[in-house]
Amino acid sequence: MSPYPALVAAGFRRWSTYRAATAAGALTNSVFGAIKAAVLVGTVTSAGASVAGYDPLQAATFAWTTQAFLAPVSVFADDELARRVRTGDIAVDLARPVDPQLAGWATDLGRAAYQLLPRGVPPLVLGALLTGLAVPASPLPYVLGVVSLVVGVSVSFAARWIVNLTAFWLTEVRGVLLLYTVLATTLTGLSIPVAWFPPWMATLAHSTPFPSMLQTPVDVVLGRAAGLGALRLLGVQLVWLAVLLGAGRLLLAVGARRLVVQGG
């Protein structure tokens, strides 16, 4: 029997124990959602009621939805794996009868599954009360949106896995983690829609996996990309997922050869 479904459940249970942190995070997401919605709506209104296809209500909906997806996608970098590499605990992971990358991926999906409701619903409820939400009337965008969100979470995990593996070669990874967080905050579409970027910056963003983490799930679930357009975006997500997982496996194999664990 495959252990990975059990690891998904374990990830869900682990994160469900941090209830106070979850409540604080939901409040923070909601407050920043209100601030971001006000800024984006003000920008669109001052620009003549439309920016890159977004009217004021759509801009507000984008703000609330990105805040709802922020925690499940885990846009910001963590250093859990890097700390295990630095302490040598990664040797225990390599000795287990499960694939370390697949185990980490399964656990992260469990984390995201838990955080989707308590961290995602409050910003959407507040948004519906304060500004209203521009949401699709048909069920298909929601179905495709769930698929896109799962892939987006997976792309985020694969990218964070690679960043953490730099600990095999670096004695301090905080700089790398900070650089990743700055890039992710900008290029995922968390701050403003990627469609609002200058052309050169939009091209730069789309040459990276970052829009596939957050901007794509938001576009799909809100129906901004529909039909073949939505399927094309899902295809781009899957390509980035395959590339990042492959690169992560290669880095782990190379890094494991450098691993030295002292002690008996």
PDB file of C-alpha atoms in Angstrom:
ATOM      1  CA  MET A   1       0.000   0.000   0.000  1.00  0.00           C
ATOM      2  CA  SER A   2       1.379   3.429  -0.970  1.00  0.00           C
ATOM      3  CA  PRO A   3       2.483   5.532   2.029  1.00  0.00           C
ATOM      4  CA  TYR A   4       1.927   8.846   0.267  1.00  0.00           C
ATOM      5  CA  PRO A   5      -1.830   9.247   0.952  1.00  0.00           C
ATOM      6  CA  ALA A   6      -1.005   8.690   4.620  1.00  0.00           C
ATOM      7  CA  LEU A   7       1.627  11.435   4.380  1.00  0.00           C
ATOM      8  CA  VAL A   8      -0.963  13.808   2.893  1.00  0.00           C
ATOM      9  CA  ALA A   9      -3.192  13.084   5.889  1.00  0.00           C
ATOM     10  CA  ALA A  10      -0.231  13.519   8.236  1.00  0.00           C
ATOM     11  CA  GLY A  11       0.526  16.933   6.739  1.00  0.00           C
ATOM     12  CA  PHE A  12      -3.107  17.931   7.204  1.00  0.00           C
ATOM     13  CA  ARG A  13      -3.101  16.810  10.857  1.00  0.00           C
ATOM     14  CA  ARG A  14       0.224  18.483  11.599  1.00  0.00           C
ATOM     15  CA  TRP A  15      -0.898  21.905  10.415  1.00  0.00           C
ATOM     16  CA  SER A  16      -4.340  21.579  11.994  1.00  0.00           C
ATOM     17  CA  THR A  17      -2.661  21.692  15.421  1.00  0.00           C
ATOM     18  CA  TYR A  18      -1.526  25.310  14.892  1.00  0.00           C
ATOM     19  CA  ARG A  19      -4.972  26.795  15.449  1.00  0.00           C
ATOM     20  CA  ALA A  20      -3.928  30.087  17.009  1.00  0.00           C
ATOM     21  CA  ALA A  21      -1.408  30.702  14.228  1.00  0.00           C
ATOM     22  CA  THR A  22      -4.073  29.827  11.655  1.00  0.00           C
ATOM     23  CA  ALA A  23      -6.524  32.315  13.170  1.00  0.00           C
ATOM     24  CA  ALA A  24      -3.860  35.030  13.259  1.00  0.00           C
ATOM     25  CA  GLY A  25      -2.937  34.263   9.660  1.00  0.00           C
ATOM     26  CA  ALA A  26      -6.562  34.457   8.543  1.00  0.00           C
ATOM     27  CA  LEU A  27      -6.911  37.860  10.196  1.00  0.00           C
ATOM     28  CA  THR A  28      -3.689  39.081   8.588  1.00  0.00           C
ATOM     29  CA  ASN A  29      -4.722  37.825   5.145  1.00  0.00           C
ATOM     30  CA  SER A  30      -8.086  39.550   5.489  1.00  0.00           C
ATOM     31  CA  VAL A  31      -6.642  42.883   6.622  1.00  0.00           C
ATOM     32  CA  PHE A  32      -4.063  42.925   3.836  1.00  0.00           C
ATOM     33  CA  GLY A  33      -6.799  41.879   1.419  1.00  0.00           C
ATOM     34  CA  ALA A  34      -8.792  44.963   2.363  1.00  0.00           C
ATOM     35  CA  ILE A  35      -5.734  47.188   1.921  1.00  0.00           C
ATOM     36  CA  LYS A  36      -4.810  45.628  -1.410  1.00  0.00           C
ATOM     37  CA  ALA A  37      -8.389  45.786  -2.686  1.00  0.00           C
ATOM     38  CA  ALA A  38      -8.558  49.496  -1.837  1.00  0.00           C
ATOM     39  CA  VAL A  39      -5.266  50.176  -3.622  1.00  0.00           C
ATOM     40  CA  LEU A  40      -6.161  48.190  -6.745  1.00  0.00           C
ATOM     41  CA  VAL A  41      -9.675  49.631  -6.974  1.00  0.00           C
ATOM     42  CA  GLY A  42      -8.278  53.136  -6.555  1.00  0.00           C
ATOM     43  CA  THR A  43      -5.723  52.460  -9.298  1.00  0.00           C
ATOM     44  CA  VAL A  44      -8.350  51.200 -11.736  1.00  0.00           C
ATOM     45  CA  THR A  45     -10.752  54.023 -10.952  1.00  0.00           C
ATOM     46  CA  SER A  46      -8.103  56.692 -11.449  1.00  0.00           C
ATOM     47  CA  ALA A  47      -7.064  55.064 -14.744  1.00  0.00           C
ATOM     48  CA  GLY A  48     -10.546  55.398 -16.239  1.00  0.00           C
ATOM     49  CA  ALA A  49     -12.316  52.338 -14.774  1.00  0.00           C
ATOM     50  CA  SER A  50     -10.265  49.717 -16.636  1.00  0.00           C
ATOM     51  CA  VAL A  51      -6.664  48.476 -16.489  1.00  0.00           C
ATOM     52  CA  ALA A  52      -5.587  45.517 -18.652  1.00  0.00           C
ATOM     53  CA  GLY A  53      -9.137  44.185 -18.723  1.00  0.00           C
ATOM     54  CA  TYR A  54      -9.808  44.630 -15.007  1.00  0.00           C
ATOM     55  CA  ASP A  55     -12.698  46.829 -13.886  1.00  0.00           C
ATOM     56  CA  PRO A  56     -12.907  47.943 -10.229  1.00  0.00           C
ATOM     57  CA  LEU A  57     -14.943  44.914  -9.091  1.00  0.00           C
ATOM     58  CA  GLN A  58     -12.632  42.481 -10.888  1.00  0.00           C
ATOM     59  CA  ALA A  59      -9.579  44.191  -9.369  1.00  0.00           C
ATOM     60  CA  ALA A  60     -11.083  43.847  -5.887  1.00  0.00           C
ATOM     61  CA  THR A  61     -11.929  40.196  -6.546  1.00  0.00           C
ATOM     62  CA  PHE A  62      -8.349  39.585  -7.648  1.00  0.00           C
ATOM     63  CA  ALA A  63      -7.082  41.101  -4.393  1.00  0.00           C
ATOM     64  CA  TRP A  64      -9.318  38.958  -2.190  1.00  0.00           C
ATOM     65  CA  THR A  65      -8.668  35.763  -4.150  1.00  0.00           C
ATOM     66  CA  THR A  66      -4.889  36.114  -4.100  1.00  0.00           C
ATOM     67  CA  GLN A  67      -5.060  36.613  -0.330  1.00  0.00           C
ATOM     68  CA  ALA A  68      -7.245  33.500  -0.063  1.00  0.00           C
ATOM     69  CA  PHE A  69      -4.747  31.417  -2.071  1.00  0.00           C
ATOM     70  CA  LEU A  70      -1.617  32.891  -0.457  1.00  0.00           C
ATOM     71  CA  ALA A  71      -1.322  30.433   2.442  1.00  0.00           C
ATOM     72  CA  PRO A  72      -2.206  27.232   0.551  1.00  0.00           C
ATOM     73  CA  VAL A  73       0.256  28.064  -2.238  1.00  0.00           C
ATOM     74  CA  SER A  74       2.888  29.103   0.330  1.00  0.00           C
ATOM     75  CA  VAL A  75       4.367  31.868  -1.780  1.00  0.00           C
ATOM     76  CA  PHE A  76       7.007  32.737   0.815  1.00  0.00           C
ATOM     77  CA  ALA A  77      10.041  30.478   1.203  1.00  0.00           C
ATOM     78  CA  ASP A  78      10.567  28.316   4.280  1.00  0.00           C
ATOM     79  CA  ASP A  79      13.812  26.716   5.461  1.00  0.00           C
ATOM     80  CA  GLU A  80      12.622  23.416   6.954  1.00  0.00           C
ATOM     81  CA  LEU A  81      14.475  21.209   4.481  1.00  0.00           C
ATOM     82  CA  ALA A  82      17.560  23.452   4.566  1.00  0.00           C
ATOM     83  CA  ARG A  83      17.746  23.049   8.342  1.00  0.00           C
ATOM     84  CA  ARG A  84      17.586  19.269   7.976  1.00  0.00           C
ATOM     85  CA  VAL A  85      20.441  19.407   5.495  1.00  0.00           C
ATOM     86  CA  ARG A  86      22.490  21.639   7.782  1.00  0.00           C
ATOM     87  CA  THR A  87      21.987  19.427  10.851  1.00  0.00           C
ATOM     88  CA  GLY A  88      22.478  16.182   8.929  1.00  0.00           C
ATOM     89  CA  ASP A  89      18.920  14.989   9.629  1.00  0.00           C
ATOM     90  CA  ILE A  90      18.490  14.660   5.866  1.00  0.00           C
ATOM     91  CA  ALA A  91      20.460  11.410   6.221  1.00  0.00           C
ATOM     92  CA  VAL A  92      17.489   9.958   8.100  1.00  0.00           C
ATOM     93  CA  ASP A  93      15.173  10.992   5.249  1.00  0.00           C
ATOM     94  CA  LEU A  94      17.456   9.356   2.696  1.00  0.00           C
ATOM     95  CA  ALA A  95      17.499   6.113   4.723  1.00  0.00           C
ATOM     96  CA  ARG A  96      13.716   5.831   4.886  1.00  0.00           C
ATOM     97  CA  PRO A  97      11.919   3.477   2.464  1.00  0.00           C
ATOM     98  CA  VAL A  98      10.113   6.360   0.765  1.00  0.00           C
ATOM     99  CA  ASP A  99      11.230   8.860  -1.821  1.00  0.00           C
ATOM    100  CA  PRO A 100      12.188  12.062   0.081  1.00  0.00           C
ATOM    101  CA  GLN A 101      10.891  14.391  -2.610  1.00  0.00           C
ATOM    102  CA  LEU A 102       7.575  12.582  -3.043  1.00  0.00           C
ATOM    103  CA  ALA A 103       7.177  12.381   0.738  1.00  0.00           C
ATOM    104  CA  GLY A 104       7.770  16.115   1.080  1.00  0.00           C
ATOM    105  CA  TRP A 105       5.363  16.818  -1.785  1.00  0.00           C
ATOM    106  CA  ALA A 106       2.628  14.683  -0.217  1.00  0.00           C
ATOM    107  CA  THR A 107       3.086  16.352   3.159  1.00  0.00           C
ATOM    108  CA  ASP A 108       2.924  19.799   1.552  1.00  0.00           C
ATOM    109  CA  LEU A 109      -0.319  18.927  -0.227  1.00  0.00           C
ATOM    110  CA  GLY A 110      -1.759  17.994   3.162  1.00  0.00           C
ATOM    111  CA  ARG A 111      -0.650  21.340   4.564  1.00  0.00           C
ATOM    112  CA  ALA A 112      -2.263  23.194   1.669  1.00  0.00           C
ATOM    113  CA  ALA A 113      -5.499  21.213   1.991  1.00  0.00           C
ATOM    114  CA  TYR A 114      -5.838  22.251   5.618  1.00  0.00           C
ATOM    115  CA  GLN A 115      -4.958  25.913   5.068  1.00  0.00           C
ATOM    116  CA  LEU A 116      -7.359  26.388   2.164  1.00  0.00           C
ATOM    117  CA  LEU A 117     -10.485  26.693   4.325  1.00  0.00           C
ATOM    118  CA  PRO A 118      -9.455  28.485   7.552  1.00  0.00           C
ATOM    119  CA  ARG A 119      -6.988  30.782   5.776  1.00  0.00           C
ATOM    120  CA  GLY A 120      -8.818  31.096   2.454  1.00  0.00           C
ATOM    121  CA  VAL A 121     -12.472  31.531   3.338  1.00  0.00           C
ATOM    122  CA  PRO A 122     -12.259  34.577   5.689  1.00  0.00           C
ATOM    123  CA  PRO A 123     -10.748  36.938   3.058  1.00  0.00           C
ATOM    124  CA  LEU A 124     -13.396  35.878   0.534  1.00  0.00           C
ATOM    125  CA  VAL A 125     -16.239  36.369   3.020  1.00  0.00           C
ATOM    126  CA  LEU A 126     -14.901  39.793   3.984  1.00  0.00           C
ATOM    127  CA  GLY A 127     -14.476  40.667   0.320  1.00  0.00           C
ATOM    128  CA  ALA A 128     -18.051  39.684  -0.465  1.00  0.00           C
ATOM    129  CA  LEU A 129     -19.255  41.964   2.340  1.00  0.00           C
ATOM    130  CA  LEU A 130     -17.018  44.973   1.619  1.00  0.00           C
ATOM    131  CA  THR A 131     -16.699  45.162  -2.168  1.00  0.00           C
ATOM    132  CA  GLY A 132     -18.577  42.234  -3.636  1.00  0.00           C
ATOM    133  CA  LEU A 133     -16.954  39.562  -5.782  1.00  0.00           C
ATOM    134  CA  ALA A 134     -17.000  39.075  -9.552  1.00  0.00           C
ATOM    135  CA  VAL A 135     -17.269  35.288  -9.794  1.00  0.00           C
ATOM    136  CA  PRO A 136     -18.237  32.967 -12.680  1.00  0.00           C
ATOM    137  CA  ALA A 137     -21.810  31.695 -12.933  1.00  0.00           C
ATOM    138  CA  SER A 138     -20.922  28.282 -14.430  1.00  0.00           C
ATOM    139  CA  PRO A 139     -19.266  25.463 -12.454  1.00  0.00           C
ATOM    140  CA  LEU A 140     -16.476  24.680 -14.953  1.00  0.00           C
ATOM    141  CA  PRO A 141     -14.101  27.485 -13.869  1.00  0.00           C
ATOM    142  CA  TYR A 142     -14.309  26.256 -10.278  1.00  0.00           C
ATOM    143  CA  VAL A 143     -13.518  22.667 -11.279  1.00  0.00           C
ATOM    144  CA  LEU A 144     -10.578  23.732 -13.419  1.00  0.00           C
ATOM    145  CA  GLY A 145      -9.584  26.210 -10.725  1.00  0.00           C
ATOM    146  CA  VAL A 146      -9.266  23.469  -8.111  1.00  0.00           C
ATOM    147  CA  VAL A 147      -7.045  21.462 -10.478  1.00  0.00           C
ATOM    148  CA  SER A 148      -4.967  24.550 -11.248  1.00  0.00           C
ATOM    149  CA  LEU A 149      -4.627  25.367  -7.545  1.00  0.00           C
ATOM    150  CA  VAL A 150      -3.383  21.839  -6.748  1.00  0.00           C
ATOM    151  CA  VAL A 151      -0.804  22.133  -9.531  1.00  0.00           C
ATOM    152  CA  GLY A 152       0.115  25.636  -8.353  1.00  0.00           C
ATOM    153  CA  VAL A 153       0.737  24.339  -4.835  1.00  0.00           C
ATOM    154  CA  SER A 154       2.875  21.577  -6.337  1.00  0.00           C
ATOM    155  CA  VAL A 155       4.907  24.012  -8.461  1.00  0.00           C
ATOM    156  CA  SER A 156       5.501  26.138  -5.364  1.00  0.00           C
ATOM    157  CA  PHE A 157       6.656  23.083  -3.411  1.00  0.00           C
ATOM    158  CA  ALA A 158       9.029  22.011  -6.191  1.00  0.00           C
ATOM    159  CA  ALA A 159      10.574  25.484  -6.376  1.00  0.00           C
ATOM    160  CA  ARG A 160      10.969  25.768  -2.589  1.00  0.00           C
ATOM    161  CA  TRP A 161      12.500  22.276  -2.533  1.00  0.00           C
ATOM    162  CA  ILE A 162      15.201  23.400  -4.976  1.00  0.00           C
ATOM    163  CA  VAL A 163      15.906  26.582  -3.006  1.00  0.00           C
ATOM    164  CA  ASN A 164      16.284  24.588   0.213  1.00  0.00           C
ATOM    165  CA  LEU A 165      18.655  22.100  -1.402  1.00  0.00           C
ATOM    166  CA  THR A 166      21.206  24.885  -1.887  1.00  0.00           C
ATOM    167  CA  ALA A 167      22.059  24.169   1.767  1.00  0.00           C
ATOM    168  CA  PHE A 168      24.189  21.273   0.485  1.00  0.00           C
ATOM    169  CA  TRP A 169      26.589  23.857  -0.966  1.00  0.00           C
ATOM    170  CA  LEU A 170      25.994  26.966   1.180  1.00  0.00           C
ATOM    171  CA  THR A 171      26.641  27.332   4.882  1.00  0.00           C
ATOM    172  CA  GLU A 172      23.952  30.028   5.130  1.00  0.00           C
ATOM    173  CA  VAL A 173      20.820  30.042   2.952  1.00  0.00           C
ATOM    174  CA  ARG A 174      18.960  33.033   4.388  1.00  0.00           C
ATOM    175  CA  GLY A 175      20.075  35.246   1.518  1.00  0.00           C
ATOM    176  CA  VAL A 176      18.822  32.755  -1.062  1.00  0.00           C
ATOM    177  CA  LEU A 177      15.518  32.394   0.780  1.00  0.00           C
ATOM    178  CA  LEU A 178      15.113  36.176   0.965  1.00  0.00           C
ATOM    179  CA  LEU A 179      15.858  36.578  -2.753  1.00  0.00           C
ATOM    180  CA  TYR A 180      13.342  33.846  -3.580  1.00  0.00           C
ATOM    181  CA  THR A 181      10.673  35.499  -1.416  1.00  0.00           C
ATOM    182  CA  VAL A 182      11.218  38.900  -3.060  1.00  0.00           C
ATOM    183  CA  LEU A 183      10.972  37.392  -6.551  1.00  0.00           C
ATOM    184  CA  ALA A 184       7.936  35.287  -5.643  1.00  0.00           C
ATOM    185  CA  THR A 185       6.118  38.205  -4.027  1.00  0.00           C
ATOM    186  CA  THR A 186       6.529  40.181  -7.238  1.00  0.00           C
ATOM    187  CA  LEU A 187       6.373  37.673 -10.089  1.00  0.00           C
ATOM    188  CA  THR A 188       3.594  35.376  -8.833  1.00  0.00           C
ATOM    189  CA  GLY A 189       1.075  38.205  -9.178  1.00  0.00           C
ATOM    190  CA  LEU A 190       0.604  38.484  -5.425  1.00  0.00           C
ATOM    191  CA  SER A 191       1.029  42.261  -5.352  1.00  0.00           C
ATOM    192  CA  ILE A 192      -0.622  43.203  -8.647  1.00  0.00           C
ATOM    193  CA  PRO A 193      -1.828  41.167 -11.637  1.00  0.00           C
ATOM    194  CA  VAL A 194       0.962  40.103 -13.984  1.00  0.00           C
ATOM    195  CA  ALA A 195      -1.121  41.651 -16.800  1.00  0.00           C
ATOM    196  CA  TRP A 196      -0.415  45.058 -15.231  1.00  0.00           C
ATOM    197  CA  PHE A 197       3.338  44.647 -15.530  1.00  0.00           C
ATOM    198  CA  PRO A 198       5.290  46.588 -18.176  1.00  0.00           C
ATOM    199  CA  PRO A 199       5.763  44.372 -21.263  1.00  0.00           C
ATOM    200  CA  TRP A 200       9.412  43.584 -20.481  1.00  0.00           C
ATOM    201  CA  MET A 201       8.554  42.624 -16.899  1.00  0.00           C
ATOM    202  CA  ALA A 202       5.562  40.517 -17.964  1.00  0.00           C
ATOM    203  CA  THR A 203       7.827  38.658 -20.386  1.00  0.00           C
ATOM    204  CA  LEU A 204      10.336  38.117 -17.588  1.00  0.00           C
ATOM    205  CA  ALA A 205       7.628  36.832 -15.250  1.00  0.00           C
ATOM    206  CA  HIS A 206       6.242  34.377 -17.809  1.00  0.00           C
ATOM    207  CA  SER A 207       9.740  33.002 -18.409  1.00  0.00           C
ATOM    208  CA  THR A 208       9.725  31.799 -14.790  1.00  0.00           C
ATOM    209  CA  PRO A 209       7.466  29.356 -12.913  1.00  0.00           C
ATOM    210  CA  PHE A 210       6.175  32.046 -10.555  1.00  0.00           C
ATOM    211  CA  PRO A 211       2.928  32.975 -12.379  1.00  0.00           C
ATOM    212  CA  SER A 212       2.005  29.268 -12.459  1.00  0.00           C
ATOM    213  CA  MET A 213       1.933  29.266  -8.648  1.00  0.00           C
ATOM    214  CA  LEU A 214      -0.654  31.978  -8.018  1.00  0.00           C
ATOM    215  CA  GLN A 215      -1.648  34.089 -11.033  1.00  0.00           C
ATOM    216  CA  THR A 216      -2.733  31.085 -13.105  1.00  0.00           C
ATOM    217  CA  PRO A 217      -5.008  29.494 -10.445  1.00  0.00           C
ATOM    218  CA  VAL A 218      -6.607  32.889  -9.830  1.00  0.00           C
ATOM    219  CA  ASP A 219      -7.168  33.495 -13.561  1.00  0.00           C
ATOM    220  CA  VAL A 220      -8.670  30.036 -14.030  1.00  0.00           C
ATOM    221  CA  VAL A 221     -10.979  30.025 -11.004  1.00  0.00           C
ATOM    222  CA  LEU A 222     -12.253  33.536 -11.786  1.00  0.00           C
ATOM    223  CA  GLY A 223     -12.916  32.619 -15.405  1.00  0.00           C
ATOM    224  CA  ARG A 224     -10.466  35.130 -16.871  1.00  0.00           C
ATOM    225  CA  ALA A 225      -8.971  32.188 -18.745  1.00  0.00           C
ATOM    226  CA  ALA A 226     -11.677  29.877 -20.084  1.00  0.00           C
ATOM    227  CA  GLY A 227     -11.916  26.945 -22.468  1.00  0.00           C
ATOM    228  CA  LEU A 228      -8.740  26.331 -24.436  1.00  0.00           C
ATOM    229  CA  GLY A 229      -7.096  29.285 -22.731  1.00  0.00           C
ATOM    230  CA  ALA A 230      -7.535  27.642 -19.332  1.00  0.00           C
ATOM    231  CA  LEU A 231      -6.265  24.313 -20.637  1.00  0.00           C
ATOM    232  CA  ARG A 232      -3.214  26.034 -22.114  1.00  0.00           C
ATOM    233  CA  LEU A 233      -2.410  27.595 -18.750  1.00  0.00           C
ATOM    234  CA  LEU A 234      -2.817  24.221 -17.051  1.00  0.00           C
ATOM    235  CA  GLY A 235      -0.417  22.771 -19.612  1.00  0.00           C
ATOM    236  CA  VAL A 236       2.159  25.458 -18.821  1.00  0.00           C
ATOM    237  CA  GLN A 237       1.781  24.673 -15.122  1.00  0.00           C
ATOM    238  CA  LEU A 238       2.362  20.966 -15.721  1.00  0.00           C
ATOM    239  CA  VAL A 239       5.465  21.666 -17.797  1.00  0.00           C
ATOM    240  CA  TRP A 240       6.942  23.821 -15.036  1.00  0.00           C
ATOM    241  CA  LEU A 241       6.057  21.161 -12.469  1.00  0.00           C
ATOM    242  CA  ALA A 242       7.867  18.457 -14.452  1.00  0.00           C
ATOM    243  CA  VAL A 243      10.923  20.670 -14.985  1.00  0.00           C
ATOM    244  CA  LEU A 244      11.193  21.688 -11.332  1.00  0.00           C
ATOM    245  CA  LEU A 245      10.616  18.194  -9.957  1.00  0.00           C
ATOM    246  CA  GLY A 246      13.256  16.829 -12.323  1.00  0.00           C
ATOM    247  CA  ALA A 247      15.733  19.526 -11.338  1.00  0.00           C
ATOM    248  CA  GLY A 248      15.002  18.879  -7.668  1.00  0.00           C
ATOM    249  CA  ARG A 249      15.666  15.156  -8.027  1.00  0.00           C
ATOM    250  CA  LEU A 250      18.943  15.861  -9.783  1.00  0.00           C
ATOM    251  CA  LEU A 251      20.075  18.344  -7.115  1.00  0.00           C
ATOM    252  CA  LEU A 252      19.171  15.906  -4.339  1.00  0.00           C
ATOM    253  CA  ALA A 253      21.156  13.119  -5.977  1.00  0.00           C
ATOM    254  CA  VAL A 254      24.207  15.355  -6.434  1.00  0.00           C
ATOM    255  CA  GLY A 255      23.900  16.893  -2.989  1.00  0.00           C
ATOM    256  CA  ALA A 256      23.547  13.524  -1.253  1.00  0.00           C
ATOM    257  CA  ARG A 257      26.996  12.585  -2.540  1.00  0.00           C
ATOM    258  CA  ARG A 258      28.400  15.558  -0.597  1.00  0.00           C
ATOM    259  CA  LEU A 259      26.635  14.602   2.606  1.00  0.00           C
ATOM    260  CA  VAL A 260      28.910  13.913   5.564  1.00  0.00           C
ATOM    261  CA  VAL A 261      27.332  13.000   8.880  1.00  0.00           C
ATOM    262  CA  GLN A 262      29.601  13.000  11.931  1.00  0.00           C
ATOM    263  CA  GLY A 263      28.945  10.841  14.958  1.00  0.00           C
ATOM    264  CA  GLY A 264      28.359   7.188  15.690  1.00  0.00           C
TER     265      GLY A 264
END
